[in-house]
Amino acid sequence: SDLQKQEERGELLQPLIFVLLVLCSILLYFKVSLMDPGFVKPEEEEGEDKGQGVVIPQIPGDIKLRRCGYCLVKQPMRAKHCQLCQHCVRRYDHHCPWLENCVGERNHPLFIVYLSVQLVVLLWGGHVAWSGLYFEQSREWLQHNIFLLVSFLLIFIFTIVVLLLLVSHLYLISCNTTTWEFMSHHRISYLRHSELENPFDQGIILNLWRFFC
């Protein structure tokens, strides 16, 4: 049959890989959006102060961990309360409206993987849409190809958004800082009173290693 011939020629491999990537991106989306991003729980308060000076020796010792004014838990270093999630989140990065969840200590690496897979899917889909276009200056051609044109434009816009988001996050990760810390540096006590501009930066390689591994 034609299907068997296509399989023998390897023509079904690329569509299969594309479908698997799409399914992978969907699963990653639900995983990142539904998982605990690193909520601070009241029973975890004991021992929060231990090891802070060893991990980040550049932080002034007179900066005390404070209790959250909303959920009343003692906030670890780099945690922030999210009013949308009604929880304090460890190593808070931002609240993502696409996911309806915070991006924090536990799901941030998976969020980067999700963006990477989504970017591959968008680039592949954009290539497929572009390869199906054969430009002619006629009204009939426009009527027959309007769907492909709109699809390509939408894919192009989403590709730019995802690419910029991924690049910005990789840059912040390589500096060992978060979106919240980058945007609100002047308002965060442990950064404002630190002698270094970024006391958490331990070099690009070690920053990436500790984040992903």
XYZ file of C-alpha atoms in Angstrom:
213
model
C 0.000 0.000 0.000
C 0.974 3.671 -0.278
C 1.327 3.908 3.509
C 3.799 1.024 3.598
C 5.816 2.562 0.747
C 5.963 5.900 2.553
C 7.091 4.123 5.714
C 9.826 2.292 3.817
C 11.072 5.576 2.334
C 11.103 7.180 5.789
C 8.502 9.785 4.853
C 6.407 9.080 7.961
C 9.262 9.647 10.400
C 9.194 13.461 10.343
C 5.397 13.787 10.873
C 5.648 11.256 13.691
C 8.450 13.194 15.402
C 6.476 16.440 14.998
C 3.354 14.898 16.577
C 5.467 13.525 19.452
C 6.981 16.984 20.033
C 3.506 18.540 20.110
C 2.331 15.919 22.622
C 5.479 16.490 24.676
C 4.849 20.249 24.767
C 1.241 19.678 25.873
C 2.322 17.305 28.654
C 5.003 19.743 29.793
C 2.457 22.555 29.813
C 0.127 20.660 32.152
C 3.024 19.428 34.282
C 4.445 22.931 34.829
C 1.027 24.550 35.316
C -0.300 21.965 37.792
C 2.796 21.211 39.894
C 3.816 22.897 43.131
C 6.252 25.684 42.121
C 7.838 25.659 45.586
C 5.200 26.876 47.993
C 6.541 27.679 51.474
C 4.656 25.597 54.042
C 4.347 26.545 57.749
C 5.734 23.162 58.884
C 8.958 23.838 56.960
C 9.917 26.937 58.987
C 12.279 25.123 61.343
C 15.850 25.277 60.167
C 15.323 27.952 57.529
C 18.095 30.074 59.058
C 20.628 27.238 59.007
C 23.207 27.412 56.258
C 22.241 30.822 54.927
C 25.636 32.314 55.740
C 27.435 29.354 54.155
C 25.471 29.417 50.928
C 25.562 33.195 50.415
C 28.371 34.680 52.542
C 28.115 38.083 50.809
C 24.682 38.797 52.325
C 24.952 41.129 55.348
C 24.303 39.248 58.582
C 21.961 41.897 59.980
C 19.286 41.106 57.381
C 16.714 38.924 59.115
C 14.196 36.633 57.489
C 10.764 38.200 57.814
C 7.275 36.832 58.137
C 4.949 37.252 55.197
C 2.221 39.799 55.860
C -0.321 37.686 53.954
C 0.188 33.997 54.838
C 2.295 34.624 57.993
C 5.018 32.062 57.174
C 8.687 32.914 57.628
C 9.989 33.660 54.145
C 13.247 31.958 53.111
C 15.807 34.003 51.206
C 14.629 34.785 47.636
C 11.006 33.821 48.376
C 8.077 36.111 47.585
C 4.344 36.043 48.205
C 2.169 35.711 45.102
C -1.213 37.337 45.637
C -2.739 35.390 42.734
C -1.672 31.986 44.111
C -2.097 33.107 47.762
C 1.219 31.456 48.717
C 4.861 32.364 49.273
C 7.015 30.752 46.571
C 10.654 29.712 46.976
C 13.061 31.356 44.526
C 10.091 33.197 43.053
C 10.589 34.174 39.401
C 7.186 35.378 38.188
C 3.515 34.448 37.937
C 2.921 33.198 34.397
C -0.527 34.086 32.981
C -0.108 31.406 30.275
C 0.205 28.710 32.935
C -2.020 30.261 35.623
C 0.732 29.266 38.037
C 3.888 30.702 39.550
C 7.313 29.857 38.197
C 9.535 29.101 41.169
C 12.206 26.835 42.578
C 10.585 23.502 41.677
C 9.103 24.109 38.218
C 11.485 26.723 36.769
C 13.788 24.142 35.066
C 10.768 22.374 33.533
C 9.447 25.760 32.410
C 12.679 26.289 30.437
C 12.361 22.814 28.892
C 8.749 23.588 27.968
C 9.765 26.850 26.262
C 12.537 25.040 24.355
C 10.204 22.304 23.076
C 7.546 24.884 22.216
C 10.102 26.907 20.236
C 11.108 23.829 18.213
C 7.436 23.063 17.474
C 6.779 26.651 16.373
C 9.865 26.800 14.138
C 8.943 23.478 12.559
C 5.314 24.538 12.074
C 6.442 27.855 10.583
C 8.686 26.027 8.139
C 5.812 23.755 7.078
C 3.456 26.729 6.609
C 6.058 28.690 4.626
C 6.950 25.728 2.389
C 3.270 25.382 1.436
C 3.084 28.942 0.112
C 3.601 29.646 -3.593
C 3.187 33.365 -4.142
C 1.091 34.592 -7.059
C -0.515 37.986 -7.590
C -4.120 36.904 -8.018
C -7.308 37.000 -6.005
C -7.908 33.273 -6.401
C -4.461 32.481 -5.024
C -5.164 34.645 -1.948
C -8.509 32.938 -1.341
C -6.921 29.481 -1.505
C -3.916 30.385 0.663
C -5.403 32.773 3.241
C -5.404 30.049 5.908
C -1.708 29.313 5.363
C -0.855 33.028 5.423
C -2.723 33.638 8.686
C -1.196 30.501 10.209
C 2.308 31.602 9.248
C 1.801 35.105 10.684
C 0.463 33.741 13.975
C 3.287 31.203 14.221
C 5.823 33.952 13.475
C 4.445 36.191 16.254
C 4.374 33.362 18.817
C 7.881 32.273 17.790
C 9.265 35.757 18.477
C 7.528 35.890 21.870
C 8.744 32.438 22.949
C 12.265 33.081 21.637
C 12.595 36.368 23.535
C 11.179 34.774 26.681
C 13.565 31.808 26.461
C 16.632 33.958 25.770
C 15.825 36.353 28.632
C 15.325 33.476 31.084
C 18.549 31.761 30.021
C 20.410 35.027 30.520
C 18.965 35.498 34.026
C 19.712 31.864 34.891
C 23.314 32.274 33.741
C 23.575 35.217 36.181
C 21.770 33.287 38.948
C 19.041 35.868 39.331
C 15.278 35.792 38.874
C 12.892 37.981 36.934
C 11.542 39.404 40.199
C 15.041 40.177 41.521
C 16.077 41.704 38.190
C 13.009 43.954 37.991
C 12.821 44.876 41.709
C 16.496 44.969 42.702
C 16.138 48.373 44.400
C 13.234 47.198 46.601
C 14.660 43.874 47.862
C 16.498 44.254 51.173
C 19.043 41.445 50.736
C 20.065 42.891 47.352
C 19.824 46.574 48.222
C 22.146 46.205 51.236
C 24.572 43.768 49.650
C 28.103 44.871 48.778
C 27.833 43.057 45.441
C 25.331 43.851 42.710
C 24.390 40.163 42.506
C 25.592 38.180 45.549
C 24.238 34.897 44.147
C 26.344 34.915 40.966
C 28.947 32.124 41.061
C 29.941 32.136 37.393
C 27.999 31.082 34.304
C 28.974 27.392 34.362
C 28.245 26.856 38.052
C 25.027 28.887 37.820
C 23.726 26.740 34.954
C 24.879 23.516 36.634
C 23.132 24.308 39.926
C 19.947 25.391 38.162
C 19.523 22.389 35.849
C 21.259 19.717 37.917
